[in-house]
mmCIF file of C-alpha atoms in Angstrom:
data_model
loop_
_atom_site.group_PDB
_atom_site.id
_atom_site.type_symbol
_atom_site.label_atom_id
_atom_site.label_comp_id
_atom_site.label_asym_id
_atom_site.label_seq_id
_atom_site.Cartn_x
_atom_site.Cartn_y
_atom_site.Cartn_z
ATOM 1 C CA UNK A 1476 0.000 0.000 0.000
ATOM 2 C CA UNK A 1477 1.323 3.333 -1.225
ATOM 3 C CA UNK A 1478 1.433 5.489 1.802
ATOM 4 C CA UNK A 1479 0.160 9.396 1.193
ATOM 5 C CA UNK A 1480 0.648 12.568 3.059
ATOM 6 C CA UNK A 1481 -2.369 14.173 4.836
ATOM 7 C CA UNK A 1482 -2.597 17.474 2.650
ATOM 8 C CA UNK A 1483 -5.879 18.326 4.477
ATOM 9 C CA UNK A 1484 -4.589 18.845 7.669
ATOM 10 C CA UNK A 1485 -2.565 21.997 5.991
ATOM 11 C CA UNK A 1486 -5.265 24.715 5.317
ATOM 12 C CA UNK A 1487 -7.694 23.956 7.656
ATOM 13 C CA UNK A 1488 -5.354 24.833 10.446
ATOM 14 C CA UNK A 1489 -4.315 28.018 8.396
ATOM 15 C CA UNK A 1490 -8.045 28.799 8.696
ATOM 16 C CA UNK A 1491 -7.997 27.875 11.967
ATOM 17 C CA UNK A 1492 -4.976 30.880 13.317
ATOM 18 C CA UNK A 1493 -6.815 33.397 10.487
ATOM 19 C CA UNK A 1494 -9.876 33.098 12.902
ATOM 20 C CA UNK A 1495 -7.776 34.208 15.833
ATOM 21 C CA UNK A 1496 -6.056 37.458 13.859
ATOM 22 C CA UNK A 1497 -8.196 40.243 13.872
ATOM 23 C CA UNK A 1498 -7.803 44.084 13.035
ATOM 24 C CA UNK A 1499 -8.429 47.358 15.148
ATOM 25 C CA UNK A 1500 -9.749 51.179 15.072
ATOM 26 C CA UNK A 1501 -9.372 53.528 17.213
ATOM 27 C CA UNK A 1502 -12.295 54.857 19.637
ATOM 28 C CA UNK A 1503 -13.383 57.176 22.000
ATOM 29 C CA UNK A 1504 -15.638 56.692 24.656
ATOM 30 C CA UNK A 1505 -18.638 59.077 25.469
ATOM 31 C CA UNK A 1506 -20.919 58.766 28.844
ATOM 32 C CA UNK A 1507 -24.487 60.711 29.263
ATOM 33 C CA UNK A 1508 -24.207 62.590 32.305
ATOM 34 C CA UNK A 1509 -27.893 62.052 33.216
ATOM 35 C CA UNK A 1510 -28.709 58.964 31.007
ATOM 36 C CA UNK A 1511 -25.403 56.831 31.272
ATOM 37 C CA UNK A 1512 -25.384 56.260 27.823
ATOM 38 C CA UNK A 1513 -22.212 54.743 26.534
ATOM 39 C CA UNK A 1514 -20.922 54.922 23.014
ATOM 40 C CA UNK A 1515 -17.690 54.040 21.083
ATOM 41 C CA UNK A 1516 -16.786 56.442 18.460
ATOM 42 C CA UNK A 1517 -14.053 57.465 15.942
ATOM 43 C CA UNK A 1518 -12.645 60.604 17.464
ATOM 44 C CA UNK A 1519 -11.288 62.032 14.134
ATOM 45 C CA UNK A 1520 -15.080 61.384 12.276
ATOM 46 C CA UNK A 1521 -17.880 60.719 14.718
ATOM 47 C CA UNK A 1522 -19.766 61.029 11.556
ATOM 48 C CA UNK A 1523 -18.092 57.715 10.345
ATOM 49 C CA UNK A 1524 -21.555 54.742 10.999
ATOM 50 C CA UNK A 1525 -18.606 52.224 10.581
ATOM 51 C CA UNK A 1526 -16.986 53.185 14.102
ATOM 52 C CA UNK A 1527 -20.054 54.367 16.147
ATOM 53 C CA UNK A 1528 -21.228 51.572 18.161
ATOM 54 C CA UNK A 1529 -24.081 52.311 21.260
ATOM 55 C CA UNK A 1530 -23.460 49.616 23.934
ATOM 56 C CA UNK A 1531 -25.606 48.909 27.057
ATOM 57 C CA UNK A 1532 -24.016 49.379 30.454
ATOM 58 C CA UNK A 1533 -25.745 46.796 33.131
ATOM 59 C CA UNK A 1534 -24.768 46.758 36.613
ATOM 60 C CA UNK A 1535 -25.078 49.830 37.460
ATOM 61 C CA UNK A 1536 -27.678 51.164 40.360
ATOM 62 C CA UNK A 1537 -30.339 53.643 39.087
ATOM 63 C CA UNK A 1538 -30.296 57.346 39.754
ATOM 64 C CA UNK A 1539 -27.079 59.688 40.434
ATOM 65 C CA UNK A 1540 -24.546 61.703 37.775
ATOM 66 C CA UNK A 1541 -22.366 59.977 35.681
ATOM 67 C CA UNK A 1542 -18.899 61.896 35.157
ATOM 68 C CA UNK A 1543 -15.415 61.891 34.971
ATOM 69 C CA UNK A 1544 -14.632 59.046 32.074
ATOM 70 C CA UNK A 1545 -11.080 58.246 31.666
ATOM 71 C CA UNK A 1546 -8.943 55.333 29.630
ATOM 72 C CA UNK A 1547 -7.404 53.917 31.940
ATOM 73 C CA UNK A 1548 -4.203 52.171 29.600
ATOM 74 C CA UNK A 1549 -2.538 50.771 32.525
ATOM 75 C CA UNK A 1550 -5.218 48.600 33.507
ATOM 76 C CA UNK A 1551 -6.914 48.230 30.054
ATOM 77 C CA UNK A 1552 -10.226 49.657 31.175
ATOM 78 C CA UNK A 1553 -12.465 52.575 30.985
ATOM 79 C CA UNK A 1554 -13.361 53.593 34.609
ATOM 80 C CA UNK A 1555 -15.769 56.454 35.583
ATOM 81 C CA UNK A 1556 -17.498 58.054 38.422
ATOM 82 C CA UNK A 1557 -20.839 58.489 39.539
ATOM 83 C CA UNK A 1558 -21.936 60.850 42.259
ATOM 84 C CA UNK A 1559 -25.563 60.349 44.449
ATOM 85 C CA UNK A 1560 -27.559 63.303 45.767
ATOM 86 C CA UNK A 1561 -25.256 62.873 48.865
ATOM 87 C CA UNK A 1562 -22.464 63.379 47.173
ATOM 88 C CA UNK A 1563 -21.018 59.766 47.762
ATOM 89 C CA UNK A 1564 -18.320 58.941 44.587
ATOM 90 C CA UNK A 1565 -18.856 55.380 43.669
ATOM 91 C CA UNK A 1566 -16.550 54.429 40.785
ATOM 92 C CA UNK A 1567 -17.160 52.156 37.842
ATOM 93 C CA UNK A 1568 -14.564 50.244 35.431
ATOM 94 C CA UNK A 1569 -15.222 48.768 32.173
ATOM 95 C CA UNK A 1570 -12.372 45.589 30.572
ATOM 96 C CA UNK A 1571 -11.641 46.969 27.215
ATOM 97 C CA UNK A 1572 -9.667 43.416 27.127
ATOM 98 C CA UNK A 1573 -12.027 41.456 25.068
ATOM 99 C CA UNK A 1574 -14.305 44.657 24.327
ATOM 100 C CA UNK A 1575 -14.782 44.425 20.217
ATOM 101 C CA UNK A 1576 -16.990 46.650 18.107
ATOM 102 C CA UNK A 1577 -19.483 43.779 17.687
ATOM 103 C CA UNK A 1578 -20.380 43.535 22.055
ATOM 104 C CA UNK A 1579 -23.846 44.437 22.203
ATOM 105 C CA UNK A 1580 -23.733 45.054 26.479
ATOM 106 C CA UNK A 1581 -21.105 44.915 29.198
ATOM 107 C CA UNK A 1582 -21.220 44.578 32.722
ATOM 108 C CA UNK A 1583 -19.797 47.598 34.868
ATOM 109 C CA UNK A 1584 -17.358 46.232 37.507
ATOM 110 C CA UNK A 1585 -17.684 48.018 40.840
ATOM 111 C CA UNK A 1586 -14.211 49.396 42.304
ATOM 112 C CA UNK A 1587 -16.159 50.413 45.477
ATOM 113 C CA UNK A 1588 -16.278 54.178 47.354
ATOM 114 C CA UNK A 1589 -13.388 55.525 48.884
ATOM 115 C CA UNK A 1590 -13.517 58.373 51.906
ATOM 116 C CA UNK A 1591 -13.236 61.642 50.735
ATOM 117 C CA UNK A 1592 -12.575 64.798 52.269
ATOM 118 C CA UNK A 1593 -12.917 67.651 50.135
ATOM 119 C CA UNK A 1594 -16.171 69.792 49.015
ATOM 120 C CA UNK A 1595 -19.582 67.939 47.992
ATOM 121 C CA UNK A 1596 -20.218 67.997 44.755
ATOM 122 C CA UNK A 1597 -18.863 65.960 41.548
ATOM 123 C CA UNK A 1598 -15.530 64.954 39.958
ATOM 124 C CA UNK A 1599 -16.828 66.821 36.487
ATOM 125 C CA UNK A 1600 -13.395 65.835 34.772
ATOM 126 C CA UNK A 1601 -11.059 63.062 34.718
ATOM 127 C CA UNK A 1602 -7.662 61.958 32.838
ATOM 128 C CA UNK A 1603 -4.932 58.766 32.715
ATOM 129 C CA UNK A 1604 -1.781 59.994 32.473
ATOM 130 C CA UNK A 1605 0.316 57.830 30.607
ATOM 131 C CA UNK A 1606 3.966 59.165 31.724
ATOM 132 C CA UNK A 1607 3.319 58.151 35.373
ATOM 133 C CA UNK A 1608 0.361 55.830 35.280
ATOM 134 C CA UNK A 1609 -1.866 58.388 37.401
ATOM 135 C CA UNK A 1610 -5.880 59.041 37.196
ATOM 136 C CA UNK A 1611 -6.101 62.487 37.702
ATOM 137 C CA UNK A 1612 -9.706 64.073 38.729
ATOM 138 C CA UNK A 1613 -10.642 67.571 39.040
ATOM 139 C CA UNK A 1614 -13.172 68.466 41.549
ATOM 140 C CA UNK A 1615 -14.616 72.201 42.028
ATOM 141 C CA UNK A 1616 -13.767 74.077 45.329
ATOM 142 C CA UNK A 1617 -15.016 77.477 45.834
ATOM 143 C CA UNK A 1618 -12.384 79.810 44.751
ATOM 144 C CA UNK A 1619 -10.540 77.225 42.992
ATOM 145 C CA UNK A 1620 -10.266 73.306 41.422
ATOM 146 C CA UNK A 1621 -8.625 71.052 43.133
ATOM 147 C CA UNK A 1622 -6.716 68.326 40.965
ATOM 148 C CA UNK A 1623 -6.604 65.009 43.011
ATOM 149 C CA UNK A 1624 -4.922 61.758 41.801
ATOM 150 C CA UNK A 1625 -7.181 58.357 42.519
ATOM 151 C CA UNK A 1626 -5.600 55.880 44.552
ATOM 152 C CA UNK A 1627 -6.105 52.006 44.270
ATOM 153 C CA UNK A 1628 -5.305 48.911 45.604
ATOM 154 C CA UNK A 1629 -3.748 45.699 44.542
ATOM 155 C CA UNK A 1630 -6.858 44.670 43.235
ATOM 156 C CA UNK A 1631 -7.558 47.726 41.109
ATOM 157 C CA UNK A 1632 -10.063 49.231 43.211
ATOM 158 C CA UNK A 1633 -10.537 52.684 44.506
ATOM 159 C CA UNK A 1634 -8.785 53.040 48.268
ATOM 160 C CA UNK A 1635 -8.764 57.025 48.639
ATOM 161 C CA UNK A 1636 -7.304 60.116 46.760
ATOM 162 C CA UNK A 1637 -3.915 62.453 47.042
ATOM 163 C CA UNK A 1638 -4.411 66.271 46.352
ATOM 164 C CA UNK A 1639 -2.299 66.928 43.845
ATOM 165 C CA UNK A 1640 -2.568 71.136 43.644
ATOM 166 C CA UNK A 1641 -5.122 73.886 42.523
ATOM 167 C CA UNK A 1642 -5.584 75.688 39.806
ATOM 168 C CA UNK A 1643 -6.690 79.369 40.429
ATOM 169 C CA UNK A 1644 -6.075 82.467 39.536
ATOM 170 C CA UNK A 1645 -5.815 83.680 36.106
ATOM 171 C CA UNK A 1646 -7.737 81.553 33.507
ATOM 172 C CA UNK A 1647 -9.940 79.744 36.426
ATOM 173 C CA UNK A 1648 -12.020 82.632 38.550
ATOM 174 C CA UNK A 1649 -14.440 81.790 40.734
ATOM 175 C CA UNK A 1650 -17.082 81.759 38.394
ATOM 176 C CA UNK A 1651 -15.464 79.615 35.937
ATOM 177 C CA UNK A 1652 -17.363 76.796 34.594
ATOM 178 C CA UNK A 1653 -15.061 73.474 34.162
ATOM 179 C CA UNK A 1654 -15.144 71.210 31.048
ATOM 180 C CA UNK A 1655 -12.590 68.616 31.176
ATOM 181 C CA UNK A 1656 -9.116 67.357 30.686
ATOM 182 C CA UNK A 1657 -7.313 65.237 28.794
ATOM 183 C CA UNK A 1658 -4.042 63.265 28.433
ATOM 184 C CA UNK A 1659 -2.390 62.703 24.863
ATOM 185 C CA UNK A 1660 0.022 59.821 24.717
ATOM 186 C CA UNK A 1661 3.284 61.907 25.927
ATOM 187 C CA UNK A 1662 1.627 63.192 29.179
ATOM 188 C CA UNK A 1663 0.603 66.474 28.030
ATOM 189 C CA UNK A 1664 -2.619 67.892 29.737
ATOM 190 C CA UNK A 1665 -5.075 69.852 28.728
ATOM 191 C CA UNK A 1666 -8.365 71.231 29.889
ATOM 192 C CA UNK A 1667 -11.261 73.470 28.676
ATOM 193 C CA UNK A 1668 -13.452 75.343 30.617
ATOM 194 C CA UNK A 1669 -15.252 78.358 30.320
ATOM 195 C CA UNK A 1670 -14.527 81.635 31.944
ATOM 196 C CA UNK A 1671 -16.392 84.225 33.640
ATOM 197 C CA UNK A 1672 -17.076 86.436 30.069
ATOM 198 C CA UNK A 1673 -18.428 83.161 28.794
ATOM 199 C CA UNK A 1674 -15.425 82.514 26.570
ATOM 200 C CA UNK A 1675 -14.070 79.051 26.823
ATOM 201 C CA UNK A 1676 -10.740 78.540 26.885
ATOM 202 C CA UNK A 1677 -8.242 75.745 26.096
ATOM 203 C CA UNK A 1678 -4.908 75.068 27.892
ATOM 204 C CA UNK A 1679 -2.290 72.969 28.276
ATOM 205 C CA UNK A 1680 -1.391 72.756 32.293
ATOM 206 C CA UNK A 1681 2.061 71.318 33.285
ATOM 207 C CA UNK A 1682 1.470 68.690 35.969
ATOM 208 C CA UNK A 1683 4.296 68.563 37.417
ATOM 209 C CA UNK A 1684 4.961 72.128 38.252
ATOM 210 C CA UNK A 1685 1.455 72.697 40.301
ATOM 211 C CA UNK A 1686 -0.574 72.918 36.822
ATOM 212 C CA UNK A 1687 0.708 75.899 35.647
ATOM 213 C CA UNK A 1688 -0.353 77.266 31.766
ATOM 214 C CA UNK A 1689 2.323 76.060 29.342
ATOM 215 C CA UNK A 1690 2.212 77.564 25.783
ATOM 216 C CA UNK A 1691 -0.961 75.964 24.880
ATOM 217 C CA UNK A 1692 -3.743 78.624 25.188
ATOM 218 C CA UNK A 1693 -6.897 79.479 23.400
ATOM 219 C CA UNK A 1694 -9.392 81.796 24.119
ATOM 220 C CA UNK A 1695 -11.958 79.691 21.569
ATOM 221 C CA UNK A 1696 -15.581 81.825 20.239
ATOM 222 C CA UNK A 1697 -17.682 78.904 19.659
ATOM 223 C CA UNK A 1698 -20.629 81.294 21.271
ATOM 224 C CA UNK A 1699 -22.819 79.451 23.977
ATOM 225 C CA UNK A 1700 -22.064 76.859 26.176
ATOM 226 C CA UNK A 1701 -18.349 74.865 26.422
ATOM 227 C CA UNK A 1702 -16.103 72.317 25.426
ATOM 228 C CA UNK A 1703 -17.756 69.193 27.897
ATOM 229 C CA UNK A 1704 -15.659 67.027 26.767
ATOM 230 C CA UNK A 1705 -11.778 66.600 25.284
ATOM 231 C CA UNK A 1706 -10.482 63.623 23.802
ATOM 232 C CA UNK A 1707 -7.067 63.053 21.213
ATOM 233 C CA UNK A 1708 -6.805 60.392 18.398
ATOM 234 C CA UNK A 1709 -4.314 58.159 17.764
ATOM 235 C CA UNK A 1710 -1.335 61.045 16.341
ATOM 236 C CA UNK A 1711 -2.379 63.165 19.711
ATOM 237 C CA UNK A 1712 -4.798 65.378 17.865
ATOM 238 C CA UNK A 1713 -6.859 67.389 20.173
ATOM 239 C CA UNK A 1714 -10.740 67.300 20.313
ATOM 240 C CA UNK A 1715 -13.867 68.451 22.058
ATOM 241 C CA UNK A 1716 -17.492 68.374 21.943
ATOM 242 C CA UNK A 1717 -19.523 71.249 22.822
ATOM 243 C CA UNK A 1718 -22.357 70.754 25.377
ATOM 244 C CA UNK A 1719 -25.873 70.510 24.849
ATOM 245 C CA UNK A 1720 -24.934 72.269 21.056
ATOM 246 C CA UNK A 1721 -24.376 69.196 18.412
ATOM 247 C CA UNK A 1722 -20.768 70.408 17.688
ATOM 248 C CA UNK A 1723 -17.748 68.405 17.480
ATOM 249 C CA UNK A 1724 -14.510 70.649 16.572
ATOM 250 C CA UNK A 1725 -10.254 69.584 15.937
ATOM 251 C CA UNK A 1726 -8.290 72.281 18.380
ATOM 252 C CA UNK A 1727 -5.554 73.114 16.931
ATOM 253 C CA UNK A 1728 -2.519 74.363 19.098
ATOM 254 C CA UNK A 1729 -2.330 77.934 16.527
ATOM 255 C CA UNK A 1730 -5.795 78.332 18.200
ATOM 256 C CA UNK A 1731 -8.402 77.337 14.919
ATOM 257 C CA UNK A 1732 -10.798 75.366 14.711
ATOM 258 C CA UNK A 1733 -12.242 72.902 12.401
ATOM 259 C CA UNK A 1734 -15.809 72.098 13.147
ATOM 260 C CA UNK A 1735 -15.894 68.227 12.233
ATOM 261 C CA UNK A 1736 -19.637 67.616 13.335
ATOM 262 C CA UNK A 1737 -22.544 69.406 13.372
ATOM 263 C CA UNK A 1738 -26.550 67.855 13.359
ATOM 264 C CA UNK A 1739 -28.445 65.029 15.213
ATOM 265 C CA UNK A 1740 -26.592 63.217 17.331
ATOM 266 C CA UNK A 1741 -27.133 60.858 20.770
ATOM 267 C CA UNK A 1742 -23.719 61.757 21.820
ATOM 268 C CA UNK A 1743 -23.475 65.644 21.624
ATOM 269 C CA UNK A 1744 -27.463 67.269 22.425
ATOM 270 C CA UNK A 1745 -26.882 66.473 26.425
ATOM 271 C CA UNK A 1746 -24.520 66.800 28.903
ATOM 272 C CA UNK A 1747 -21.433 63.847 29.103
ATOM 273 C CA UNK A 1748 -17.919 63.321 29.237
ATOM 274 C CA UNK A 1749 -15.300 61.497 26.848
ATOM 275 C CA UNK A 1750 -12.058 59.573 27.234
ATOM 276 C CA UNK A 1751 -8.897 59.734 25.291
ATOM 277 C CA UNK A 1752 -8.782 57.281 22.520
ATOM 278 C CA UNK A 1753 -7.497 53.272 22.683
ATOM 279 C CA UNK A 1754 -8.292 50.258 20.165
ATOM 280 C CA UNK A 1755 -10.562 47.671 20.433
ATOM 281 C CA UNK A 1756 -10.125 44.506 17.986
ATOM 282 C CA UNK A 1757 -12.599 43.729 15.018
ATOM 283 C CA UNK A 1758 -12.828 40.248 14.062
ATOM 284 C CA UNK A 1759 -12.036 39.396 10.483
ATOM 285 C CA UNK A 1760 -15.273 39.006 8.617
ATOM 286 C CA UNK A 1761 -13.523 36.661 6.379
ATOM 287 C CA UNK A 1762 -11.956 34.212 8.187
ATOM 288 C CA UNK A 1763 -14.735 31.903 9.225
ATOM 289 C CA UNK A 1764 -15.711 31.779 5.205
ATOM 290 C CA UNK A 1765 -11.649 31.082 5.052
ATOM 291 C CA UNK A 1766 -12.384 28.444 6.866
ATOM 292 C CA UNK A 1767 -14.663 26.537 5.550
ATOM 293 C CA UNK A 1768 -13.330 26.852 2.171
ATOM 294 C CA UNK A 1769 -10.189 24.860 3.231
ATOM 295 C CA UNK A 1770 -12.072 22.156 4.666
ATOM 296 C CA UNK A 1771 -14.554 21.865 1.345
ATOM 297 C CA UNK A 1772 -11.585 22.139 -1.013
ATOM 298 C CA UNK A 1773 -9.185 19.764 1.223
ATOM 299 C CA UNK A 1774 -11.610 17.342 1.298
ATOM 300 C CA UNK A 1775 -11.890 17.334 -2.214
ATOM 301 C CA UNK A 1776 -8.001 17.024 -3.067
ATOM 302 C CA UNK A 1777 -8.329 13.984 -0.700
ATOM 303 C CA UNK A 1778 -10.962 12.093 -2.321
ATOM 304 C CA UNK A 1779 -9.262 12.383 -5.835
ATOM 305 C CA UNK A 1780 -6.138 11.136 -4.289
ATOM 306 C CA UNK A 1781 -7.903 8.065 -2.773
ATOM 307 C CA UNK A 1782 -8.917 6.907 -5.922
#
C-alpha cells in the first residue's frame, strides 16, 4: 500500500490561526451625564456609521450623575465616576480586554467608594496619564479646582485620593465653569473650561509644576455653552465636543478650529464626558468563510487522491 501525506490537515489549520487574527480602530468613549449612555466612536469622524457603536451598560444602580470618564491604559479599562444626591463617589470600570466593536452590552465592575474629604459635589473631569500611570480628577472648590490623583489597591479598586494642587487664579475665577481634561500619549494635559465672560478657553497645564499654563492657550468663540468634553486620536490630535450644542470641533494648538460635526446626534445634544482614545479589535469578517473553504476544497483534493 502506497502510503500518502495528509494534505488536508494543511489549510484547515491556516483557517484555523486566520480566525484568531483580527484588526483594530481607534475609539473614543462618550458617557451621558444624566442617562449613562455609553458609546464608542471614531474621534477624528464621529460622523463615520462604521466606528459608532451604542453599547448597554448593566450593573449599574439607578439614579445619580455619571462623570469623569477616563482610559485607563494601565489597567486596560475605561473607569468612571458616579456621584448620588449625597455626594457619595462610587466608581465604575469597564475591561476593554475582550471589548470588540461587535459587544452588544457589558457589565460595569464596581471598584467600590473611597472616603473623601474635600467639598460635595462631583468629579466633572477626569484623565490617565500615561507618563506616570496616574488618574487624575478635578473636583470644584469654591475659589478654585482642586486636581486630586485616585488611589487604588492591589486589586484595582478605589482606596482614597492624594491632592495633587489647585488651579486658580488667572484663567480659572471663581465663576469659571469646568469642562474637562485630557491626556495625549506623551503626558501632556489639557483642559477646557469656560470663563467668567463666557469665553471658553483651552490650555495645556504642566502637571508637574502645580498645573501651571504652558504655551498651549486658546481663548476659543464657539458662542454658547463649552467644550464638555476633550479627547485626542491616535497622532495626539486634540478634540472636544460642545455641550448641549451638536458640535464636534479639531483644536488646533495655533488656536483654529475645524468644526468636524454638526446635526443630530445621541452623543453631543446632552450633557457627558469622553475619554482619550485606545483600540478595540474587530474580528475578520472573512476568516470563518476562510475556513470553511479549506475544509470543502481539502476534502476534495483527498478524495481524488484516494482513488
Amino acid at each position: 500500500m502506497k502510503s500518502r501525506k495528509n494534505y488536508f490537515l494543511i489549510i484547515p489549520l491556516a483557517g484555523l490561526a486566520l480566525l484568531q487574527q483580527v484588526s483594530g480602530i481607534v475609539v473614543s468613549a462618550f458617557i451621558g451625564s444624566d442617562t449613562g449612555d455609553f458609546i464608542l466612536f471614531d474621534p477624528v469622524d464621529p460622523t463615520n456609521s462604521s466606528t459608532y457603536f451604542s453599547i448597554e451598560v448593566s450593573g449599574l444602580p439607578a439614579g445619580g450623575s455619571y462623570n469623569a470618564l477616563a482610559y485607563d491604559a494601565g489597567r486596560n479599562r475605561l473607569v468612571f465616576n458616579q456621584v448620588n444626591a449625597s455626594s457619595t463617589h462610587q466608581w465604575w470600570a469597564i475591561e476593554v480586554n475582550g471589548l470588540t466593536a461587535q459587544t452588544p452590552s457589558v457589565v460595569a465592575m464596581d471598584l467600590g467608594i473611597a472616603p473623601f474629604t474635600g467639598s460635595t459635589g462631583i468629579f466633572d473631569a477626569a484623565g490617565y496619564n500615561p507618563s506616570n500611570g496616574k488618574l487624575y480628577v478635578n473636583h470644584p472648590s469654591g475659589t478654585s479646582d482642586e486636581i486630586y490623583t485616585v488611589n487604588f489597591d492591589a486589586s484595582g479598586n478605589v482606596s482614597g485620593y492624594t491632592l495633587e494642587g489647585r488651579i486658580a487664579g488667572e484663567g480659572f475665577p471663581n465663576s469659571a465653569s469646568y469642562g474637562d481634561i485630557v491626556f495625549d500619549s506623551q503626558g501632556r494635559m489639557f483642559a477646557s473650561f469656560r470663563n467668567e465672560n463666557g469665553v471658553t478657553v483651552v490650555q495645556e497645564l504642566d502637571p508637574d509644576n502645580d498645573f501651571s499654563v504652558l504655551k498651549f492657550n486658546n481663548n476659543l468663540d464657539i458662542g454658547t455653552g463649552f467644550l464638555g468634553g476633550l479627547t485626542v486620536d491616535g497622532d495626539d490630535n486634540l478634540y472636544g465636543f460642545q455641550t448641549n450644542a451638536d458640535r464636534y470641533y479639531r483644536i488646533a494648538q495655533d488656536g483654529s478650529l475645524t468644526l468636524t460635526r454638526i446635526g443630530n446626534s445621541e452623543i453631543f445634544n446632552q450633557f457627558g464626558d469622553m475619554s482619550a482614545s485606545f483600540s478595540v479589535p474587530i474580528p475578520e469578517p472573512s476568516a470563518s468563510v476562510l475556513l470553511m473553504m479549506g475544509f470543502v476544497s481539502c476534502s476534495g483534493m483527498r478524495r481524488r487522491r484516494a482513488r
